[in-house]
Amino acid sequence: MVEEHFFDDRDELIQTLAARCEAQLLHAIDQRGKASLLVSGGSTPAPLYRELSHRMLDWSRVGVGLVDERWVNADHSASNERFIREHLLFNKARDAAFYPMKQNGSSAQAAAADVAELYQSKLSWPADLVILGMGADGHTASLFPRAEGLEQGLNPDNPSVCCAINAIRSPVTGEYTERLSLTYATLCRAKELVLLITGSEKLAVYQAAKTWQNTIDDCPIAALLTDAKVTVSVFWAP
Ligand code: 6PG
């Protein structure tokens, strides 16, 4: 099920969404003394993260994790860890505890179980707030169409927090096909699941995905948008 928040301009969207994220994190801290925030990479959320980084909350009680990661080192320009350190974990948010996905190890596949254990033990579950993005190919997190590992990634009964994905190389993945991703089962349980998208191309993909009737492997975001038990708050601006 979707709850749509459509705006005429991006600044208004960012201000409204930042206030909502702040309220959700404050609520979690109030309820259980800590909060978990899971964040995506990509270019779209950078202004949201920068705005959120100034918000007055006890960031030392917030655990931040990634929705997905490319199997590259933390100083690589394609690293989501690097992106989050540069756009979110400064100003007041520098006090948050951050848990990267890229660990030592030969491959995403070899590291997946350790990362799942790290996330399971260090962050509070179900996640209080998850910020998702979407690609024009219908992927979300690193759940890419027809990827190796997608079956486990989309399995609603998968007990693991995250999984290894080997995407089919495309203009969207570039050379970064080896990834770690939160699983669909983990995303479904989030207390607040936000999908942040901008522009007309993504709007068209989103509109098609929310009434998707073909195989989900071709459009993984549709698994969330057509799941009646999950509420996705969709934030869009041109
Ligand atoms: C990533 C992501 C990914 C992203 C979409 C949208 O690592 O790239 O977490 O799922 O959210 O690809 O990316 P853009 O905002 O750059 O379009």
PDB file of C-alpha atoms and ligand atoms in Angstrom:
ATOM      1  CA  MET A   1       0.000   0.000   0.000  1.00  0.00           C
ATOM      2  CA  VAL A   2       1.287   3.464  -0.776  1.00  0.00           C
ATOM      3  CA  GLU A   3       0.824   6.843   0.825  1.00  0.00           C
ATOM      4  CA  GLU A   4       1.713   9.548  -1.688  1.00  0.00           C
ATOM      5  CA  HIS A   5       3.283  12.906  -0.832  1.00  0.00           C
ATOM      6  CA  PHE A   6       3.779  14.798  -4.070  1.00  0.00           C
ATOM      7  CA  PHE A   7       5.302  18.289  -4.156  1.00  0.00           C
ATOM      8  CA  ASP A   8       5.735  21.077  -6.676  1.00  0.00           C
ATOM      9  CA  ASP A   9       9.329  21.664  -5.771  1.00  0.00           C
ATOM     10  CA  ARG A  10      12.218  19.746  -4.283  1.00  0.00           C
ATOM     11  CA  ASP A  11      13.033  22.190  -1.471  1.00  0.00           C
ATOM     12  CA  GLU A  12       9.551  21.890  -0.076  1.00  0.00           C
ATOM     13  CA  LEU A  13       9.761  18.098  -0.292  1.00  0.00           C
ATOM     14  CA  ILE A  14      13.115  18.033   1.534  1.00  0.00           C
ATOM     15  CA  GLN A  15      11.933  20.313   4.350  1.00  0.00           C
ATOM     16  CA  THR A  16       8.735  18.314   4.872  1.00  0.00           C
ATOM     17  CA  LEU A  17      10.472  14.952   4.723  1.00  0.00           C
ATOM     18  CA  ALA A  18      13.300  16.061   7.047  1.00  0.00           C
ATOM     19  CA  ALA A  19      10.716  17.143   9.628  1.00  0.00           C
ATOM     20  CA  ARG A  20       8.972  13.796   9.312  1.00  0.00           C
ATOM     21  CA  CYS A  21      12.231  11.866   9.688  1.00  0.00           C
ATOM     22  CA  GLU A  22      13.188  13.944  12.718  1.00  0.00           C
ATOM     23  CA  ALA A  23       9.783  13.267  14.327  1.00  0.00           C
ATOM     24  CA  GLN A  24      10.082   9.544  13.650  1.00  0.00           C
ATOM     25  CA  LEU A  25      13.563   9.333  15.183  1.00  0.00           C
ATOM     26  CA  LEU A  26      12.508  11.414  18.211  1.00  0.00           C
ATOM     27  CA  HIS A  27       9.519   9.153  18.700  1.00  0.00           C
ATOM     28  CA  ALA A  28      11.730   6.043  18.618  1.00  0.00           C
ATOM     29  CA  ILE A  29      14.188   7.555  21.121  1.00  0.00           C
ATOM     30  CA  ASP A  30      11.290   8.470  23.337  1.00  0.00           C
ATOM     31  CA  GLN A  31       9.792   4.972  23.133  1.00  0.00           C
ATOM     32  CA  ARG A  32      12.851   2.760  23.443  1.00  0.00           C
ATOM     33  CA  GLY A  33      15.775   5.047  24.202  1.00  0.00           C
ATOM     34  CA  LYS A  34      17.372   4.551  20.787  1.00  0.00           C
ATOM     35  CA  ALA A  35      16.570   4.710  17.104  1.00  0.00           C
ATOM     36  CA  SER A  36      17.699   2.971  13.938  1.00  0.00           C
ATOM     37  CA  LEU A  37      18.010   4.779  10.618  1.00  0.00           C
ATOM     38  CA  LEU A  38      18.806   2.875   7.415  1.00  0.00           C
ATOM     39  CA  VAL A  39      19.888   4.979   4.469  1.00  0.00           C
ATOM     40  CA  SER A  40      20.329   4.564   0.720  1.00  0.00           C
ATOM     41  CA  GLY A  41      23.003   5.973  -1.521  1.00  0.00           C
ATOM     42  CA  GLY A  42      22.332   7.468  -4.924  1.00  0.00           C
ATOM     43  CA  SER A  43      22.258  11.152  -5.745  1.00  0.00           C
ATOM     44  CA  THR A  44      18.641  11.977  -4.823  1.00  0.00           C
ATOM     45  CA  PRO A  45      18.802  11.869  -0.988  1.00  0.00           C
ATOM     46  CA  ALA A  46      21.918  14.059  -0.513  1.00  0.00           C
ATOM     47  CA  PRO A  47      19.940  17.263   0.274  1.00  0.00           C
ATOM     48  CA  LEU A  48      17.702  15.344   2.692  1.00  0.00           C
ATOM     49  CA  TYR A  49      20.713  13.982   4.581  1.00  0.00           C
ATOM     50  CA  ARG A  50      22.364  17.394   4.762  1.00  0.00           C
ATOM     51  CA  GLU A  51      19.164  18.902   6.163  1.00  0.00           C
ATOM     52  CA  LEU A  52      18.715  16.043   8.620  1.00  0.00           C
ATOM     53  CA  SER A  53      22.299  16.417   9.847  1.00  0.00           C
ATOM     54  CA  HIS A  54      21.355  19.792  11.394  1.00  0.00           C
ATOM     55  CA  ARG A  55      18.295  18.512  13.222  1.00  0.00           C
ATOM     56  CA  MET A  56      18.319  18.744  17.003  1.00  0.00           C
ATOM     57  CA  LEU A  57      18.037  15.259  18.310  1.00  0.00           C
ATOM     58  CA  ASP A  58      20.210  13.115  20.486  1.00  0.00           C
ATOM     59  CA  TRP A  59      22.168  11.598  17.643  1.00  0.00           C
ATOM     60  CA  SER A  60      24.262   9.565  20.086  1.00  0.00           C
ATOM     61  CA  ARG A  61      21.149   7.420  20.452  1.00  0.00           C
ATOM     62  CA  VAL A  62      20.773   6.891  16.705  1.00  0.00           C
ATOM     63  CA  GLY A  63      22.308   3.883  14.979  1.00  0.00           C
ATOM     64  CA  VAL A  64      22.810   4.460  11.252  1.00  0.00           C
ATOM     65  CA  GLY A  65      23.191   1.608   8.782  1.00  0.00           C
ATOM     66  CA  LEU A  66      23.097   1.247   5.024  1.00  0.00           C
ATOM     67  CA  VAL A  67      20.240  -0.024   2.890  1.00  0.00           C
ATOM     68  CA  ASP A  68      22.814  -1.295   0.405  1.00  0.00           C
ATOM     69  CA  GLU A  69      26.440  -1.057  -0.588  1.00  0.00           C
ATOM     70  CA  ARG A  70      28.645  -1.633  -3.594  1.00  0.00           C
ATOM     71  CA  TRP A  71      31.586  -3.940  -2.940  1.00  0.00           C
ATOM     72  CA  VAL A  72      34.177  -1.176  -3.114  1.00  0.00           C
ATOM     73  CA  ASN A  73      36.486   0.268  -0.482  1.00  0.00           C
ATOM     74  CA  ALA A  74      35.216   2.971   1.831  1.00  0.00           C
ATOM     75  CA  ASP A  75      37.275   5.704   0.164  1.00  0.00           C
ATOM     76  CA  HIS A  76      36.039   4.839  -3.347  1.00  0.00           C
ATOM     77  CA  SER A  77      33.899   7.444  -5.130  1.00  0.00           C
ATOM     78  CA  ALA A  78      31.158   4.782  -5.624  1.00  0.00           C
ATOM     79  CA  SER A  79      31.033   3.858  -1.929  1.00  0.00           C
ATOM     80  CA  ASN A  80      27.734   4.474  -0.187  1.00  0.00           C
ATOM     81  CA  GLU A  81      29.626   4.526   3.096  1.00  0.00           C
ATOM     82  CA  ARG A  82      31.671   7.435   1.822  1.00  0.00           C
ATOM     83  CA  PHE A  83      28.527   9.170   0.541  1.00  0.00           C
ATOM     84  CA  ILE A  84      26.808   8.852   3.933  1.00  0.00           C
ATOM     85  CA  ARG A  85      29.883  10.046   5.821  1.00  0.00           C
ATOM     86  CA  GLU A  86      30.068  13.089   3.545  1.00  0.00           C
ATOM     87  CA  HIS A  87      26.371  13.995   3.420  1.00  0.00           C
ATOM     88  CA  LEU A  88      24.802  12.826   6.692  1.00  0.00           C
ATOM     89  CA  LEU A  89      27.367  12.116   9.413  1.00  0.00           C
ATOM     90  CA  PHE A  90      28.484  15.646  10.099  1.00  0.00           C
ATOM     91  CA  ASN A  91      27.034  18.675  11.935  1.00  0.00           C
ATOM     92  CA  LYS A  92      24.894  17.300  14.774  1.00  0.00           C
ATOM     93  CA  ALA A  93      24.617  13.859  13.163  1.00  0.00           C
ATOM     94  CA  ARG A  94      28.332  13.257  13.643  1.00  0.00           C
ATOM     95  CA  ASP A  95      27.435  11.750  17.032  1.00  0.00           C
ATOM     96  CA  ALA A  96      25.479   8.887  15.463  1.00  0.00           C
ATOM     97  CA  ALA A  97      26.939   5.382  15.532  1.00  0.00           C
ATOM     98  CA  PHE A  98      27.502   4.265  11.960  1.00  0.00           C
ATOM     99  CA  TYR A  99      27.733   0.660  10.793  1.00  0.00           C
ATOM    100  CA  PRO A 100      29.216   0.222   7.298  1.00  0.00           C
ATOM    101  CA  MET A 101      28.477  -2.811   5.153  1.00  0.00           C
ATOM    102  CA  LYS A 102      31.846  -3.075   3.435  1.00  0.00           C
ATOM    103  CA  GLN A 103      33.985  -5.297   5.625  1.00  0.00           C
ATOM    104  CA  ASN A 104      37.199  -7.143   5.064  1.00  0.00           C
ATOM    105  CA  GLY A 105      36.630 -10.219   2.970  1.00  0.00           C
ATOM    106  CA  SER A 106      37.069 -11.460  -0.521  1.00  0.00           C
ATOM    107  CA  SER A 107      33.530 -10.819  -1.778  1.00  0.00           C
ATOM    108  CA  ALA A 108      30.085  -9.564  -0.859  1.00  0.00           C
ATOM    109  CA  GLN A 109      28.963 -13.183  -0.848  1.00  0.00           C
ATOM    110  CA  ALA A 110      31.672 -14.153   1.657  1.00  0.00           C
ATOM    111  CA  ALA A 111      30.892 -11.159   3.920  1.00  0.00           C
ATOM    112  CA  ALA A 112      27.078 -11.304   3.831  1.00  0.00           C
ATOM    113  CA  ALA A 113      26.594 -13.472   6.928  1.00  0.00           C
ATOM    114  CA  ASP A 114      28.992 -11.357   9.027  1.00  0.00           C
ATOM    115  CA  VAL A 115      27.352  -8.120   7.940  1.00  0.00           C
ATOM    116  CA  ALA A 116      23.927  -9.559   8.718  1.00  0.00           C
ATOM    117  CA  GLU A 117      25.141 -10.502  12.192  1.00  0.00           C
ATOM    118  CA  LEU A 118      26.714  -7.073  12.734  1.00  0.00           C
ATOM    119  CA  TYR A 119      23.518  -5.282  11.694  1.00  0.00           C
ATOM    120  CA  GLN A 120      21.320  -7.642  13.694  1.00  0.00           C
ATOM    121  CA  SER A 121      23.316  -7.085  16.882  1.00  0.00           C
ATOM    122  CA  LYS A 122      24.182  -3.378  16.640  1.00  0.00           C
ATOM    123  CA  LEU A 123      21.014  -1.790  15.286  1.00  0.00           C
ATOM    124  CA  SER A 124      17.548  -1.849  16.839  1.00  0.00           C
ATOM    125  CA  TRP A 125      14.904  -3.839  14.973  1.00  0.00           C
ATOM    126  CA  PRO A 126      12.460  -3.474  13.420  1.00  0.00           C
ATOM    127  CA  ALA A 127      14.135  -0.459  11.857  1.00  0.00           C
ATOM    128  CA  ASP A 128      12.546   2.817  12.899  1.00  0.00           C
ATOM    129  CA  LEU A 129      13.139   4.591   9.604  1.00  0.00           C
ATOM    130  CA  VAL A 130      14.315   3.394   6.201  1.00  0.00           C
ATOM    131  CA  ILE A 131      15.011   5.756   3.311  1.00  0.00           C
ATOM    132  CA  LEU A 132      14.768   3.983  -0.028  1.00  0.00           C
ATOM    133  CA  GLY A 133      15.551   5.191  -3.515  1.00  0.00           C
ATOM    134  CA  MET A 134      14.576   3.663  -6.826  1.00  0.00           C
ATOM    135  CA  GLY A 135      16.254   3.335 -10.193  1.00  0.00           C
ATOM    136  CA  ALA A 136      14.588   3.764 -13.550  1.00  0.00           C
ATOM    137  CA  ASP A 137      15.167   0.008 -13.979  1.00  0.00           C
ATOM    138  CA  GLY A 138      12.791  -0.740 -11.060  1.00  0.00           C
ATOM    139  CA  HIS A 139      15.457  -1.621  -8.487  1.00  0.00           C
ATOM    140  CA  THR A 140      15.360  -0.499  -4.894  1.00  0.00           C
ATOM    141  CA  ALA A 141      18.117  -0.998  -2.318  1.00  0.00           C
ATOM    142  CA  SER A 142      20.360  -3.339  -4.378  1.00  0.00           C
ATOM    143  CA  LEU A 143      17.465  -5.592  -5.334  1.00  0.00           C
ATOM    144  CA  PHE A 144      18.153  -5.376  -9.067  1.00  0.00           C
ATOM    145  CA  PRO A 145      15.995  -6.942 -11.771  1.00  0.00           C
ATOM    146  CA  ARG A 146      16.897 -10.588 -12.413  1.00  0.00           C
ATOM    147  CA  ALA A 147      20.073 -10.310 -10.306  1.00  0.00           C
ATOM    148  CA  GLU A 148      21.862 -13.323  -8.897  1.00  0.00           C
ATOM    149  CA  GLY A 149      20.758 -13.455  -5.252  1.00  0.00           C
ATOM    150  CA  LEU A 150      17.419 -11.760  -5.932  1.00  0.00           C
ATOM    151  CA  GLU A 151      15.439 -14.856  -5.016  1.00  0.00           C
ATOM    152  CA  GLN A 152      16.859 -14.740  -1.485  1.00  0.00           C
ATOM    153  CA  GLY A 153      16.631 -10.963  -1.458  1.00  0.00           C
ATOM    154  CA  LEU A 154      12.911 -11.070  -2.175  1.00  0.00           C
ATOM    155  CA  ASN A 155      12.086 -14.174  -0.139  1.00  0.00           C
ATOM    156  CA  PRO A 156       9.554 -12.954   2.475  1.00  0.00           C
ATOM    157  CA  ASP A 157      10.682 -15.719   4.847  1.00  0.00           C
ATOM    158  CA  ASN A 158      14.395 -14.980   4.622  1.00  0.00           C
ATOM    159  CA  PRO A 159      15.515 -14.548   8.259  1.00  0.00           C
ATOM    160  CA  SER A 160      18.704 -12.705   7.282  1.00  0.00           C
ATOM    161  CA  VAL A 161      18.853  -8.918   7.519  1.00  0.00           C
ATOM    162  CA  CYS A 162      20.925  -8.622   4.354  1.00  0.00           C
ATOM    163  CA  CYS A 163      22.060 -10.608   1.350  1.00  0.00           C
ATOM    164  CA  ALA A 164      24.662 -10.597  -1.394  1.00  0.00           C
ATOM    165  CA  ILE A 165      23.537  -9.508  -4.842  1.00  0.00           C
ATOM    166  CA  ASN A 166      25.297  -9.867  -8.154  1.00  0.00           C
ATOM    167  CA  ALA A 167      23.463  -7.543 -10.532  1.00  0.00           C
ATOM    168  CA  ILE A 168      23.361  -7.799 -14.293  1.00  0.00           C
ATOM    169  CA  ARG A 169      25.605  -5.040 -15.576  1.00  0.00           C
ATOM    170  CA  SER A 170      23.585  -2.102 -16.924  1.00  0.00           C
ATOM    171  CA  PRO A 171      23.872   1.681 -17.290  1.00  0.00           C
ATOM    172  CA  VAL A 172      22.359   1.920 -13.782  1.00  0.00           C
ATOM    173  CA  THR A 173      24.837  -0.441 -12.068  1.00  0.00           C
ATOM    174  CA  GLY A 174      27.864   0.629 -14.073  1.00  0.00           C
ATOM    175  CA  GLU A 175      30.742  -1.662 -13.193  1.00  0.00           C
ATOM    176  CA  TYR A 176      29.456  -1.993  -9.606  1.00  0.00           C
ATOM    177  CA  THR A 177      27.482  -5.200  -9.888  1.00  0.00           C
ATOM    178  CA  GLU A 178      28.673  -6.849  -6.679  1.00  0.00           C
ATOM    179  CA  ARG A 179      26.607  -5.591  -3.765  1.00  0.00           C
ATOM    180  CA  LEU A 180      25.112  -6.135  -0.347  1.00  0.00           C
ATOM    181  CA  SER A 181      21.494  -5.247   0.253  1.00  0.00           C
ATOM    182  CA  LEU A 182      18.924  -5.324   3.017  1.00  0.00           C
ATOM    183  CA  THR A 183      16.372  -7.993   2.203  1.00  0.00           C
ATOM    184  CA  TYR A 184      12.775  -7.380   1.241  1.00  0.00           C
ATOM    185  CA  ALA A 185      11.704  -9.168   4.467  1.00  0.00           C
ATOM    186  CA  THR A 186      13.736  -6.669   6.529  1.00  0.00           C
ATOM    187  CA  LEU A 187      12.415  -3.666   4.601  1.00  0.00           C
ATOM    188  CA  CYS A 188       8.826  -4.870   5.053  1.00  0.00           C
ATOM    189  CA  ARG A 189       9.148  -4.836   8.834  1.00  0.00           C
ATOM    190  CA  ALA A 190      10.370  -1.220   9.073  1.00  0.00           C
ATOM    191  CA  LYS A 191       8.212   1.054  11.187  1.00  0.00           C
ATOM    192  CA  GLU A 192       8.515   3.802   8.588  1.00  0.00           C
ATOM    193  CA  LEU A 193       9.461   3.057   4.993  1.00  0.00           C
ATOM    194  CA  VAL A 194      10.085   6.100   2.800  1.00  0.00           C
ATOM    195  CA  LEU A 195      10.626   6.012  -0.952  1.00  0.00           C
ATOM    196  CA  LEU A 196      12.256   9.226  -2.166  1.00  0.00           C
ATOM    197  CA  ILE A 197      12.155   9.832  -5.918  1.00  0.00           C
ATOM    198  CA  THR A 198      12.325  12.833  -8.217  1.00  0.00           C
ATOM    199  CA  GLY A 199      11.703  13.585 -11.891  1.00  0.00           C
ATOM    200  CA  SER A 200       9.257  12.443 -14.520  1.00  0.00           C
ATOM    201  CA  GLU A 201      11.127   9.292 -15.559  1.00  0.00           C
ATOM    202  CA  LYS A 202      11.006   7.818 -12.055  1.00  0.00           C
ATOM    203  CA  LEU A 203       7.407   8.919 -11.622  1.00  0.00           C
ATOM    204  CA  ALA A 204       6.438   6.841 -14.670  1.00  0.00           C
ATOM    205  CA  VAL A 205       8.365   3.812 -13.360  1.00  0.00           C
ATOM    206  CA  TYR A 206       6.742   4.209  -9.953  1.00  0.00           C
ATOM    207  CA  GLN A 207       3.232   4.480 -11.469  1.00  0.00           C
ATOM    208  CA  ALA A 208       3.805   1.298 -13.455  1.00  0.00           C
ATOM    209  CA  ALA A 209       5.288  -0.532 -10.435  1.00  0.00           C
ATOM    210  CA  LYS A 210       2.419   0.147  -8.073  1.00  0.00           C
ATOM    211  CA  THR A 211       0.018  -1.714 -10.350  1.00  0.00           C
ATOM    212  CA  TRP A 212       2.611  -4.275 -11.510  1.00  0.00           C
ATOM    213  CA  GLN A 213       1.171  -7.582 -12.677  1.00  0.00           C
ATOM    214  CA  ASN A 214       4.165  -9.141 -14.374  1.00  0.00           C
ATOM    215  CA  THR A 215       6.958 -11.056 -12.734  1.00  0.00           C
ATOM    216  CA  ILE A 216       8.392  -9.230  -9.716  1.00  0.00           C
ATOM    217  CA  ASP A 217      11.923 -10.223 -10.774  1.00  0.00           C
ATOM    218  CA  ASP A 218      11.597  -7.675 -13.575  1.00  0.00           C
ATOM    219  CA  CYS A 219      10.689  -4.837 -11.199  1.00  0.00           C
ATOM    220  CA  PRO A 220      11.724  -5.543  -7.568  1.00  0.00           C
ATOM    221  CA  ILE A 221      10.323  -2.259  -6.182  1.00  0.00           C
ATOM    222  CA  ALA A 222       6.877  -3.596  -7.117  1.00  0.00           C
ATOM    223  CA  ALA A 223       7.233  -6.235  -4.374  1.00  0.00           C
ATOM    224  CA  LEU A 224       6.974  -3.448  -1.789  1.00  0.00           C
ATOM    225  CA  LEU A 225       4.500  -1.225  -3.600  1.00  0.00           C
ATOM    226  CA  THR A 226       1.988  -4.008  -4.222  1.00  0.00           C
ATOM    227  CA  ASP A 227       2.263  -5.578  -0.758  1.00  0.00           C
ATOM    228  CA  ALA A 228      -0.976  -4.786   1.070  1.00  0.00           C
ATOM    229  CA  LYS A 229       0.664  -5.392   4.462  1.00  0.00           C
ATOM    230  CA  VAL A 230       3.390  -2.792   3.927  1.00  0.00           C
ATOM    231  CA  THR A 231       2.923   0.971   3.851  1.00  0.00           C
ATOM    232  CA  VAL A 232       5.411   2.856   1.703  1.00  0.00           C
ATOM    233  CA  SER A 233       5.414   6.645   2.075  1.00  0.00           C
ATOM    234  CA  VAL A 234       6.309   7.906  -1.378  1.00  0.00           C
ATOM    235  CA  PHE A 235       7.869  11.384  -1.607  1.00  0.00           C
ATOM    236  CA  TRP A 236       8.134  12.808  -5.110  1.00  0.00           C
ATOM    237  CA  ALA A 237       8.886  16.171  -6.715  1.00  0.00           C
ATOM    238  CA  PRO A 238       9.614  17.065 -10.368  1.00  0.00           C
TER     239      PRO A 238
HETATM  240  C1  6PG B   1      22.648   3.016  -4.565  1.00  0.00           C
HETATM  241  C2  6PG B   1      21.308   2.957  -4.000  1.00  0.00           C
HETATM  242  C3  6PG B   1      20.198   2.836  -4.949  1.00  0.00           C
HETATM  243  C4  6PG B   1      19.672   4.227  -5.248  1.00  0.00           C
HETATM  244  C5  6PG B   1      18.990   4.290  -6.583  1.00  0.00           C
HETATM  245  C6  6PG B   1      18.602   5.697  -6.950  1.00  0.00           C
HETATM  246  O1  6PG B   1      23.530   2.541  -3.928  1.00  0.00           O
HETATM  247  O2  6PG B   1      22.800   3.502  -5.696  1.00  0.00           O
HETATM  248  O3  6PG B   1      21.145   2.859  -2.685  1.00  0.00           O
HETATM  249  O4  6PG B   1      19.194   1.956  -4.636  1.00  0.00           O
HETATM  250  O5  6PG B   1      18.841   4.629  -4.221  1.00  0.00           O
HETATM  251  O6  6PG B   1      19.858   3.784  -7.536  1.00  0.00           O
HETATM  252  O7  6PG B   1      19.761   6.438  -7.199  1.00  0.00           O
HETATM  253  P1  6PG B   1      19.710   7.956  -7.671  1.00  0.00           P
HETATM  254  O8  6PG B   1      19.141   8.732  -6.536  1.00  0.00           O
HETATM  255  O9  6PG B   1      21.140   8.316  -7.936  1.00  0.00           O
HETATM  256  O10 6PG B   1      18.854   7.999  -8.883  1.00  0.00           O
END
